[in-house]
Amino acid sequence: MLNGILKTVQLVGSASRARLCSAPTELVGGISFKLSEEQQSLQELARKFTADEIVPVAAQYDVSGEYPWPVIRKAHSLGLMNLSLPKWLGGLELGVFDGCLATEEFSFGCSGIQTAILGNGLGASPLLMFGTKEQQKEYLGRLIEEPLMCAYAVTEPGAGSDVAGIKTTAVRKGDDWVINGQKMWITNGGVANWYFVLARSDPDPKTPAGKAFTGFIINRDTPGVNPGRKEDNLGQRASDTRGITFEDVVVPAKNVLGTPGMGFKIAMGAFDKTRAPVGAGAVGIAKRALHEATQYAMQRKTMGVPIAQHQAVAFLLADMAIGLETARLAVWRAAYEADCGRRNTYYASVAKAFASDVANKSASDAVQVFGGNGYNKEYPVEKLMRDAKIFQIYEGTSQIQRLIISRELLAAAMSVKS
Amino acid sequence: YIHIINKADMAASKGLKILVGCKRVIDYAVKVRVKPDRSGVVTEGVKHSMNPFDEIAVEEAVRMKEKKLAGEAVAISVGPPQSQETLRTALAMGIDRAIHVEIPLAQLEKLQPIHVSKLLAKVCESEKPDLVILGKQAIDDDCNQTGQMLAALLDWPQATFASKIEPSQDSKQLRVTREVDGGMETIDVSVPAVVTSDLRLNEPRYATLPNIMKAKKKPLAKMSPDQLGVDLQPRQEVISVEDPPVRKAGAKVESVEDLVGKLREKGLVK
């Protein structure tokens, strides 16, 4: 019954938002916030899919931790996965912005399921940017043909933020490379068909990061590849996160991405395309939090009136709205910069840092609006709090984002004559 | 109950040509509000989508194409400029091309099924479909008239409230199962015919994203009521639109005796 309410409630929410934005179709003052017809169709399809296929099952996947294969297969059959893959491969070649639209919608339903779907975007990004046509055809083509997953395997037990500190080794043996090491917290780690793996190819500790690492594409079924157990996480429990051991894994030279030594640049380059969508995932949580809190506040009565009429509660909602609107626009700007072909590092970090904070605050405030009920699993908001936390950690911690932003702005400031 | 007017042999032909009507209506999930001046309901800025029964009609046409019963499926919408979006949805679901009969905003509120059926009849004269499928009624006005009026204007057989459409046993007609008050009625109709879709006819598919993108390239022709020579003069005048009366609170009773007692009090039983 609750799921039925959720479904109705989400659709009503979109109607009220439509009332708020009857925007003009042309550029006004040189800028437009209006989505194109195609983007609106994509958003509508993603929204409908979320209401019909994700929302009704989200709570159950959160409890069981099972991988949401049925949802993934349905999304794949509708063309809602792998949006950015090129047309010559059979993809839709949509931009980062379009990916953000879909991601926000899925995340509204369940950010764990959304992360499972988006994991492909992160894994595919290095190949999209640096892969040869043969590599793209082989590995990205697979993703289009069937609902297969891939994963981005860089983080290790001893190195997350400190990518340059990873210890997985890649040693040349004839034409092949032999990979040894351990990766950790890899999204889709247990279900991936292939991995993008970063390993240290130059053992000399004095070699700079920009030359010491190599990126590889490694098939799951290569001997020596051992995903560990599925990790039992606080939130986004439908997503599959694992450690992976690489024991004398032999990788042919044709599976090297770019050239040996280029790995660090490739691994970091992927983030410019994926940070905005991760921000969009956070925006989805913020939107859901505001939505649930608003509906509850209109129904729950205390002191003889719906609690929405108490300013203390109404102000909580207002602050959630402030966060939601601004986080979304920050994400849109970052995505737009990427789609314009520009290096969007600064905007991507701003968007991701801000949106993840907004998601966490909104989710926490939503629990607050629900009061005692919010703390309980019968109501949907405690899950939002648990799901939101990871947005401040993965894809570059909030601290790393601030490092990036401060570096970028100081570099810009230093390049201007005072 | 069999009409014998036309003898198209479906098994041998290239397949039926189907015309599907789609109406743009306020989305079913929206809480409709009456305008303060009580002249109608608020539509400005409100989410609209394809009438759910028309989605079912579109889906049926696409399925008949997939089963090779139909060769071409054309969608038509009579409405404002935004009806184009409704037609794009139909195209994304698998319809081949679309026709938009654009109604100026001033005349839109006064448009009635009689006008729509006349416009559709004119289009049928030039398009010559074998089958017209319409939703049984629109969820905004609940008229349940357009299909029936269209069949009468064209002097074609009609099979309304269809829950199943299949070829008749001799493949020369359509066998339609109808949902009627007494149960299910199965009739054979010869083509060309008008069928209106009921809820259980099928479950409409999602348009896939690649099909949504492809729909942009499918042909969408525009027509005006003047071009079709149809007079849109309204026959009815809406005097007022009001909210339904607020539901009065009920009372809970603890036992059957209490219930009977209360019914007696209100004079509803002796």
XYZ file of C-alpha atoms in Angstrom:
688
model
C 0.000 0.000 0.000
C 2.816 2.360 0.875
C 4.343 1.727 -2.524
C 1.043 2.615 -4.179
C 1.050 5.883 -2.293
C 4.647 6.502 -3.283
C 3.787 6.019 -6.942
C 0.830 8.407 -6.851
C 2.772 10.855 -4.755
C 5.675 11.040 -7.187
C 3.429 11.739 -10.161
C 1.532 14.445 -8.299
C 4.854 16.030 -7.370
C 5.809 16.335 -11.012
C 2.463 17.992 -11.783
C 3.043 20.671 -9.175
C 6.533 21.272 -10.443
C 5.197 21.674 -13.974
C 2.921 24.384 -12.657
C 5.953 26.243 -11.395
C 7.906 26.343 -14.651
C 5.969 27.269 -17.768
C 9.157 28.469 -19.380
C 9.592 30.176 -22.740
C 11.073 28.106 -25.515
C 13.722 30.551 -26.702
C 16.985 31.652 -25.236
C 16.356 34.589 -22.936
C 19.215 36.895 -22.118
C 21.564 34.447 -23.834
C 20.778 31.480 -21.618
C 18.113 28.832 -21.384
C 17.173 26.438 -18.615
C 14.540 24.725 -20.719
C 15.004 21.105 -21.693
C 14.748 20.162 -25.350
C 11.826 18.025 -26.508
C 14.082 14.979 -26.631
C 15.366 15.665 -23.137
C 11.811 16.027 -21.872
C 10.918 12.681 -23.438
C 13.962 11.069 -21.851
C 13.102 12.565 -18.479
C 9.473 11.430 -18.765
C 10.460 7.902 -19.719
C 12.981 7.711 -16.879
C 10.420 9.112 -14.454
C 7.737 6.651 -15.534
C 10.216 3.775 -15.379
C 11.266 4.814 -11.891
C 7.677 4.998 -10.647
C 6.692 1.668 -12.185
C 9.850 -0.411 -11.832
C 12.117 1.041 -9.153
C 9.972 2.596 -6.414
C 7.829 -0.501 -5.806
C 10.855 -2.757 -5.236
C 13.417 -0.413 -3.692
C 12.664 -1.236 -0.056
C 12.843 -4.961 -0.704
C 16.248 -4.731 -2.427
C 17.476 -2.538 0.415
C 16.657 -5.294 2.880
C 17.855 -8.266 0.867
C 20.882 -6.639 -0.747
C 20.173 -8.683 -3.863
C 21.410 -7.271 -7.144
C 18.443 -5.738 -8.992
C 18.871 -7.733 -12.209
C 15.175 -7.549 -13.230
C 15.248 -3.760 -12.998
C 18.526 -3.559 -14.890
C 17.269 -5.825 -17.649
C 14.113 -3.765 -18.031
C 16.107 -0.513 -18.119
C 18.415 -2.034 -20.706
C 15.522 -3.181 -22.890
C 14.110 0.331 -22.890
C 17.421 1.840 -23.924
C 17.802 3.613 -20.580
C 21.306 2.274 -19.921
C 24.623 3.139 -21.513
C 23.224 6.415 -22.811
C 26.550 7.926 -23.782
C 27.837 5.123 -25.987
C 28.507 6.210 -29.571
C 26.038 5.750 -32.407
C 28.456 3.704 -34.491
C 28.348 1.115 -31.729
C 24.555 1.229 -31.598
C 24.361 3.642 -28.698
C 22.382 6.857 -28.430
C 25.465 9.065 -28.012
C 23.673 11.280 -25.520
C 25.587 13.885 -23.568
C 26.559 14.080 -19.911
C 23.573 16.371 -19.312
C 21.121 13.781 -20.601
C 22.769 11.188 -18.384
C 22.235 13.508 -15.418
C 18.529 13.813 -16.226
C 18.071 10.048 -16.213
C 20.268 9.588 -13.148
C 18.313 12.088 -11.072
C 15.089 10.285 -11.932
C 16.402 6.804 -11.059
C 17.969 8.099 -7.875
C 14.632 9.513 -6.780
C 13.421 5.912 -6.827
C 16.487 4.316 -5.257
C 20.060 5.591 -5.390
C 21.382 2.079 -4.808
C 19.721 0.815 -7.964
C 20.751 4.024 -9.705
C 24.409 3.435 -8.753
C 24.227 -0.096 -10.117
C 23.003 1.314 -13.441
C 25.469 4.223 -13.414
C 28.425 1.988 -12.564
C 28.569 1.203 -16.245
C 29.089 4.849 -17.033
C 32.158 5.027 -14.823
C 33.664 1.794 -16.102
C 33.007 2.713 -19.710
C 34.327 6.254 -19.444
C 38.056 5.397 -19.801
C 37.357 3.342 -22.923
C 35.174 6.045 -24.377
C 37.883 8.639 -23.930
C 41.033 6.667 -24.633
C 40.072 3.300 -26.131
C 40.895 2.211 -29.652
C 38.027 1.426 -32.015
C 38.703 -2.286 -31.544
C 38.607 -2.014 -27.767
C 35.430 0.042 -27.884
C 33.757 -2.395 -30.250
C 34.743 -5.381 -28.153
C 33.966 -4.116 -24.665
C 31.436 -1.330 -25.103
C 29.618 -3.170 -27.874
C 29.002 -5.989 -25.412
C 27.210 -3.656 -23.036
C 24.781 -2.606 -25.740
C 24.026 -6.098 -26.949
C 23.177 -7.515 -23.562
C 22.497 -6.145 -20.099
C 26.090 -6.693 -18.979
C 27.792 -4.668 -16.290
C 31.317 -3.318 -16.080
C 33.305 -1.803 -13.235
C 35.967 0.804 -12.543
C 38.608 -0.787 -10.331
C 41.085 1.755 -8.994
C 40.564 2.023 -5.229
C 42.484 -0.332 -2.932
C 42.290 -1.168 0.766
C 45.297 1.112 1.297
C 44.588 3.821 -1.270
C 41.335 5.638 -2.021
C 41.920 9.355 -2.176
C 45.608 8.685 -2.684
C 45.282 7.156 -6.144
C 48.994 7.611 -6.714
C 49.554 5.315 -3.737
C 47.962 2.227 -5.274
C 50.064 -0.892 -5.028
C 48.578 -3.244 -7.624
C 51.459 -4.084 -9.934
C 51.612 -4.641 -13.666
C 54.723 -6.419 -14.854
C 55.612 -6.924 -18.499
C 56.089 -10.534 -19.563
C 56.786 -10.736 -23.256
C 53.787 -9.218 -25.010
C 51.564 -9.683 -21.965
C 51.252 -8.011 -18.621
C 50.861 -9.785 -15.290
C 48.681 -8.045 -12.740
C 48.932 -8.635 -9.018
C 47.108 -6.820 -6.269
C 43.934 -6.053 -4.452
C 41.148 -3.654 -5.210
C 38.425 -2.650 -2.764
C 34.959 -1.019 -2.730
C 34.480 -1.724 -6.426
C 30.891 -0.981 -7.494
C 29.484 -3.832 -9.610
C 32.587 -5.794 -8.511
C 30.763 -9.104 -8.285
C 28.544 -8.748 -11.338
C 30.847 -7.093 -13.856
C 31.672 -8.751 -17.151
C 34.927 -6.746 -17.391
C 36.890 -4.238 -15.328
C 38.901 -1.116 -15.994
C 41.888 -1.679 -13.699
C 44.616 0.795 -12.756
C 47.976 -0.732 -11.838
C 51.462 0.543 -11.238
C 53.553 -0.371 -14.253
C 56.744 1.428 -13.213
C 58.142 0.082 -9.927
C 60.567 3.004 -9.484
C 59.092 5.074 -6.614
C 60.656 8.237 -8.025
C 58.710 8.038 -11.277
C 55.983 10.729 -11.225
C 52.330 9.591 -11.052
C 51.703 10.881 -14.537
C 54.025 8.215 -15.936
C 53.987 5.342 -13.459
C 50.551 3.777 -13.990
C 48.787 1.888 -16.751
C 45.108 1.270 -17.364
C 43.937 -2.201 -18.394
C 40.701 -3.788 -19.543
C 40.392 -7.129 -17.779
C 37.728 -9.752 -18.468
C 36.005 -11.157 -15.424
C 36.664 -14.706 -16.498
C 40.448 -14.247 -16.735
C 42.128 -16.774 -14.418
C 43.290 -15.148 -11.199
C 40.482 -12.580 -10.998
C 38.692 -13.190 -7.697
C 35.862 -10.981 -6.524
C 35.432 -11.155 -2.784
C 32.197 -11.310 -0.851
C 29.536 -8.682 -1.318
C 30.151 -6.000 1.297
C 27.406 -5.290 3.821
C 27.093 -1.518 3.604
C 25.091 1.124 5.458
C 23.216 2.265 2.415
C 22.787 1.825 -1.346
C 22.499 -1.810 -0.390
C 21.133 -2.902 -3.747
C 24.455 -1.895 -5.283
C 27.137 -4.617 -5.412
C 30.386 -3.495 -3.757
C 33.310 -5.870 -3.355
C 36.991 -6.354 -2.916
C 38.711 -8.013 -5.879
C 41.982 -9.920 -5.809
C 44.159 -10.116 -8.886
C 46.547 -13.072 -8.643
C 48.979 -13.423 -11.534
C 46.324 -12.239 -13.940
C 47.692 -12.325 -17.480
C 46.468 -9.484 -19.689
C 47.372 -9.235 -23.402
C 48.969 -6.050 -24.725
C 45.856 -5.251 -26.746
C 44.005 -4.712 -23.473
C 46.218 -1.805 -22.459
C 44.285 1.451 -22.588
C 46.171 4.210 -24.319
C 49.864 3.573 -23.802
C 51.776 2.179 -20.831
C 52.354 4.931 -18.310
C 49.217 6.853 -19.288
C 47.020 5.228 -16.653
C 46.780 8.045 -14.122
C 45.613 10.558 -16.707
C 43.015 8.082 -17.996
C 41.693 7.215 -14.551
C 41.338 10.868 -13.550
C 39.936 11.889 -16.920
C 36.970 9.585 -16.377
C 35.845 11.614 -13.379
C 35.251 14.778 -15.371
C 32.437 12.929 -17.127
C 31.077 11.083 -14.116
C 31.188 13.581 -11.271
C 28.216 15.544 -12.601
C 26.047 12.404 -12.868
C 27.060 11.398 -9.343
C 25.940 14.864 -8.283
C 22.693 14.194 -10.115
C 22.277 11.051 -8.042
C 22.596 13.161 -4.909
C 20.036 15.607 -6.312
C 17.648 12.682 -6.771
C 17.895 11.858 -3.081
C 17.356 15.504 -2.143
C 14.287 15.616 -4.379
C 12.878 12.450 -2.835
C 13.549 13.713 0.655
C 11.710 16.975 0.007
C 8.892 15.111 -1.675
C 8.331 12.612 1.127
C 8.668 15.255 3.808
C 6.185 17.554 2.061
C 3.568 14.843 1.613
C 3.936 13.719 5.203
C 3.791 17.277 6.546
C 0.506 17.871 4.727
C -1.073 14.829 6.309
C 0.378 14.500 9.791
C -1.475 16.628 12.313
C -0.237 18.024 15.580
C -1.735 20.776 17.683
C -4.854 20.420 15.546
C -3.303 21.261 12.172
C -1.138 19.575 9.520
C 2.455 20.048 10.620
C 3.209 21.819 7.334
C 1.436 24.792 8.877
C 3.996 25.038 11.665
C 6.715 27.356 10.432
C 9.462 25.308 12.026
C 8.506 22.426 9.774
C 7.750 24.603 6.753
C 11.185 26.174 7.064
C 12.814 22.748 7.041
C 11.040 22.128 3.738
C 12.084 25.541 2.428
C 15.728 24.829 3.190
C 15.455 21.491 1.442
C 14.035 23.297 -1.577
C 16.849 25.837 -1.544
C 19.372 23.025 -1.535
C 17.586 21.054 -4.226
C 17.231 23.902 -6.723
C 20.809 25.087 -6.344
C 22.372 21.627 -6.340
C 20.537 20.744 -9.524
C 21.696 23.891 -11.274
C 25.289 23.243 -10.186
C 25.060 19.745 -11.641
C 23.543 21.101 -14.852
C 26.361 23.623 -15.227
C 29.017 20.943 -14.753
C 27.315 18.673 -17.267
C 26.888 21.519 -19.731
C 30.596 22.368 -19.552
C 31.507 18.754 -20.284
C 29.105 18.616 -23.216
C 30.595 21.829 -24.575
C 33.851 19.901 -24.820
C 35.538 21.926 -22.125
C 37.513 20.682 -19.129
C 34.859 20.924 -16.406
C 36.911 19.845 -13.374
C 36.130 22.926 -11.294
C 32.386 22.828 -11.964
C 32.187 19.055 -11.581
C 33.827 19.211 -8.172
C 31.621 22.099 -7.047
C 28.518 20.215 -8.138
C 29.496 16.926 -6.552
C 30.658 18.472 -3.292
C 27.593 20.645 -2.918
C 24.994 18.115 -4.050
C 26.321 15.433 -1.717
C 26.094 17.810 1.243
C 22.578 18.847 0.207
C 21.499 15.212 -0.083
C 22.753 14.388 3.383
C 21.188 17.422 5.024
C 17.896 16.965 3.178
C 17.660 13.296 4.065
C 18.408 14.016 7.695
C 15.855 16.830 7.751
C 13.285 14.579 6.117
C 13.709 12.115 8.970
C 13.265 15.069 11.305
C 9.987 16.064 9.652
C 8.747 12.502 10.040
C 9.738 12.565 13.704
C 9.667 9.204 15.433
C 8.145 7.631 12.331
C 11.138 8.811 10.319
C 13.491 6.753 12.420
C 11.547 3.605 11.560
C 11.916 1.297 8.586
C 8.197 1.341 7.848
C 8.682 4.839 6.446
C 10.854 5.611 3.434
C 13.085 8.370 4.784
C 15.578 6.494 7.013
C 16.749 4.731 3.870
C 17.424 8.116 2.271
C 19.721 9.047 5.156
C 21.635 5.795 4.856
C 21.854 6.076 1.078
C 22.930 9.716 1.111
C 26.098 9.289 3.144
C 28.142 7.562 0.454
C 27.775 10.584 -1.845
C 30.221 12.430 0.403
C 32.716 9.581 0.061
C 32.773 7.873 -3.305
C 33.855 9.392 -6.597
C 36.215 11.639 -4.658
C 35.525 12.472 -1.023
C 34.110 15.854 -0.086
C 37.573 16.717 1.214
C 39.237 15.843 -2.072
C 36.630 17.882 -3.929
C 37.506 20.914 -1.819
C 41.182 20.281 -2.554
C 40.427 20.269 -6.271
C 38.231 23.357 -6.112
C 40.752 25.360 -4.095
C 43.584 24.335 -6.397
C 41.588 25.321 -9.462
C 40.540 28.666 -8.116
C 43.999 29.516 -6.836
C 45.545 28.545 -10.150
C 43.049 30.802 -11.892
C 43.740 33.616 -9.449
C 47.500 33.314 -9.864
C 47.235 33.528 -13.622
C 45.706 36.993 -13.454
C 47.939 40.021 -13.154
C 46.933 41.924 -10.041
C -24.563 -10.700 -35.209
C -22.892 -10.062 -38.530
C -22.640 -6.988 -40.765
C -22.006 -7.791 -44.380
C -21.118 -4.522 -46.055
C -17.595 -5.030 -47.253
C -15.581 -8.066 -48.189
C -11.918 -7.307 -47.469
C -10.042 -10.586 -47.060
C -7.549 -9.907 -44.312
C -5.507 -13.031 -44.714
C -4.609 -12.254 -48.309
C -4.227 -8.476 -48.160
C -1.192 -6.366 -47.308
C -2.785 -5.844 -43.947
C -5.283 -3.360 -42.681
C -4.645 0.351 -42.680
C -5.430 1.584 -39.181
C -6.205 5.123 -38.064
C -5.796 5.674 -34.318
C -7.219 8.659 -32.469
C -5.205 10.223 -29.630
C -6.410 13.005 -27.397
C -4.225 15.188 -25.220
C -5.831 15.366 -21.775
C -4.866 16.403 -18.257
C -2.689 13.614 -16.832
C -4.652 11.078 -14.796
C -2.536 11.635 -11.698
C -3.122 15.383 -11.496
C -5.503 16.770 -8.876
C -7.834 18.716 -11.141
C -8.887 22.134 -9.867
C -11.903 24.185 -10.936
C -11.131 27.708 -12.153
C -12.259 30.463 -9.757
C -14.690 31.810 -12.365
C -16.250 28.313 -12.633
C -15.970 28.335 -16.415
C -13.854 25.208 -16.511
C -10.828 23.527 -14.959
C -7.285 24.835 -14.672
C -5.168 23.618 -17.594
C -2.417 26.257 -17.695
C 0.916 24.776 -16.566
C -0.746 21.482 -15.670
C 0.774 18.181 -16.769
C -0.966 16.709 -19.800
C -0.532 13.325 -21.457
C -2.210 10.960 -23.895
C -5.674 9.784 -22.845
C -5.057 6.344 -21.273
C -7.704 4.644 -23.460
C -6.003 6.128 -26.516
C -2.660 4.674 -25.364
C -4.425 1.317 -25.364
C -5.737 2.041 -28.880
C -2.224 2.937 -30.093
C -0.820 -0.206 -28.491
C -3.444 -2.347 -30.205
C -2.636 -0.843 -33.585
C 1.078 -1.483 -33.067
C 0.401 -5.068 -31.972
C -1.763 -5.657 -35.046
C 1.141 -4.437 -37.162
C 3.505 -6.799 -35.348
C 1.076 -9.678 -35.950
C 0.981 -8.633 -39.622
C -2.769 -8.054 -39.415
C -2.122 -4.402 -40.147
C 0.226 -2.883 -42.683
C 0.184 0.781 -41.760
C -0.832 2.585 -38.600
C -1.529 6.322 -38.629
C -2.173 8.391 -35.511
C -4.406 11.443 -35.519
C -4.996 14.081 -32.878
C -7.453 16.970 -32.878
C -6.183 19.631 -30.526
C -3.899 22.525 -29.693
C -0.258 22.848 -30.847
C 0.864 20.739 -27.883
C -1.041 17.760 -29.269
C 2.089 17.233 -31.336
C 3.784 15.870 -28.220
C 0.964 13.353 -27.851
C 1.469 12.308 -31.454
C 5.234 11.945 -30.912
C 4.466 9.535 -28.086
C 2.297 7.499 -30.454
C 5.078 7.526 -33.049
C 7.548 6.414 -30.392
C 5.308 3.459 -29.559
C 5.466 2.262 -33.157
C 2.940 4.237 -35.208
C 4.190 5.010 -38.740
C 3.042 8.580 -39.263
C 0.851 11.177 -37.657
C -1.748 13.800 -38.543
C -2.391 16.832 -36.379
C -5.650 18.712 -36.862
C -4.773 21.924 -35.094
C -7.535 23.721 -33.229
C -6.967 27.366 -32.323
C -6.984 27.965 -28.564
C -10.124 30.105 -28.709
C -12.175 27.249 -30.108
C -10.575 24.522 -28.044
C -12.711 24.827 -24.936
C -15.915 24.641 -26.954
C -14.858 21.611 -29.012
C -17.328 18.729 -28.731
C -17.330 15.091 -29.882
C -19.669 16.031 -32.721
C -16.980 18.314 -34.154
C -14.177 15.829 -33.611
C -16.122 13.014 -35.235
C -16.866 15.237 -38.263
C -13.167 16.110 -38.575
C -12.187 12.455 -38.295
C -14.836 11.502 -40.869
C -13.351 13.992 -43.331
C -9.875 12.594 -42.764
C -11.226 9.069 -43.280
C -12.539 10.166 -46.691
C -9.008 10.927 -47.866
C -6.994 8.423 -45.808
C -9.426 5.542 -46.420
C -8.448 3.438 -43.398
C -9.811 -0.086 -42.972
C -10.095 0.305 -39.250
C -10.380 3.270 -36.924
C -9.499 2.602 -33.286
C -10.395 5.251 -30.717
C -10.299 5.228 -26.954
C -13.761 4.492 -25.623
C -13.857 7.868 -23.864
C -11.573 10.675 -22.812
C -10.818 10.986 -19.117
C -11.457 14.732 -19.120
C -15.031 14.803 -20.407
C -15.997 11.083 -20.166
C -18.259 11.644 -23.191
C -17.962 8.194 -24.804
C -19.421 9.626 -28.042
C -16.763 10.224 -30.687
C -16.401 6.602 -31.811
C -20.112 6.058 -32.102
C -20.720 9.376 -33.888
C -17.877 8.699 -36.311
C -19.279 5.298 -37.241
C -22.701 6.855 -37.830
C -21.303 9.666 -40.002
C -19.353 7.170 -42.095
C -22.136 4.608 -42.003
C -19.586 2.039 -40.860
C -20.141 -0.742 -38.317
C -18.966 -0.020 -34.780
C -17.621 -2.297 -32.066
C -17.303 -0.318 -28.854
C -15.721 -1.204 -25.472
C -13.470 -3.756 -27.151
C -11.479 -6.039 -24.888
C -10.208 -8.217 -27.737
C -9.778 -7.788 -31.484
C -8.899 -10.704 -33.746
C -9.682 -11.905 -37.259
C -13.032 -13.659 -37.571
C -13.043 -17.386 -38.261
C -13.178 -16.921 -42.021
C -10.576 -14.130 -41.837
C -12.858 -11.829 -43.813
C -14.014 -9.800 -40.836
C -12.935 -8.738 -37.380
C -14.144 -10.584 -34.325
C -14.442 -8.163 -31.437
C -15.175 -9.083 -27.851
C -16.980 -6.252 -26.098
C -17.343 -5.563 -22.409
C -21.007 -4.821 -21.780
C -23.021 -4.471 -18.590
C -24.231 -8.055 -18.733
C -20.821 -9.557 -19.397
C -18.921 -10.111 -22.643
C -20.405 -9.934 -26.105
C -18.579 -11.217 -29.164
C -19.479 -9.805 -32.555
C -18.106 -10.038 -36.059
C -17.763 -6.746 -37.910
C -16.814 -6.233 -41.506
C -14.230 -3.620 -42.399
C -14.020 -0.721 -42.674
C -15.193 -0.345 -39.091
C -14.808 1.799 -35.980
C -13.641 0.114 -32.785
C -13.280 1.797 -29.404
C -10.823 0.406 -26.856
C -11.660 -0.543 -23.306
C -9.289 -0.971 -20.376
C -8.568 -4.666 -20.703
C -7.793 -4.659 -24.420
C -4.044 -4.598 -23.699
C -1.331 -3.051 -21.528
C 0.498 -0.303 -23.415
C 4.262 -0.651 -23.796
C 6.840 1.872 -22.741
C 8.294 3.634 -25.741
C 11.986 2.725 -25.681
C 14.444 5.573 -25.721
C 15.824 4.710 -29.193
C 12.228 4.736 -30.536
C 11.556 8.063 -28.870
C 14.577 9.482 -30.672
C 13.521 7.917 -33.977
C 9.993 9.282 -33.629
C 11.277 12.769 -34.349
C 12.009 11.745 -37.926
C 8.618 10.150 -38.618
C 6.236 12.265 -40.728
C 3.769 14.512 -38.912
C 1.300 16.332 -41.168
C -0.699 19.380 -40.097
C -4.264 20.175 -41.072
C -6.812 22.808 -40.137
C -10.575 22.466 -39.654
C -11.042 24.998 -42.494
C -9.034 22.813 -44.862
C -11.304 19.936 -43.930
C -14.386 22.095 -44.347
C -15.788 21.412 -40.910
C -17.711 24.035 -38.972
C -16.672 24.176 -35.321
C -19.649 26.231 -34.178
C -20.444 25.026 -30.672
C -23.817 23.380 -30.093
C -23.570 23.523 -26.337
C -22.755 26.202 -23.827
C -21.099 25.345 -20.531
C -22.991 27.246 -17.859
C -20.789 26.374 -14.911
C -18.240 23.855 -13.692
C -18.287 23.008 -10.006
C -16.462 20.765 -7.610
C -18.389 17.671 -6.614
C -20.101 18.156 -3.232
C -17.790 17.608 -0.280
C -18.281 14.148 1.082
C -20.030 14.271 4.426
C -18.472 12.404 7.296
C -19.925 9.023 8.076
C -20.366 7.372 11.442
C -18.818 4.183 12.708
C -21.041 1.646 14.411
C -19.946 -1.128 16.730
C -22.449 -3.859 15.858
C -25.049 -4.984 13.387
C -27.796 -4.012 15.847
C -26.396 -0.482 15.954
C -26.340 -0.401 12.164
C -29.954 -1.498 11.860
C -30.925 0.991 14.562
C -29.259 3.857 12.707
C -30.837 2.848 9.411
C -34.253 2.849 11.131
C -33.569 6.281 12.619
C -32.914 7.688 9.178
C -36.058 6.085 7.871
C -34.096 3.953 5.436
C -35.569 0.699 6.749
C -38.863 0.043 8.484
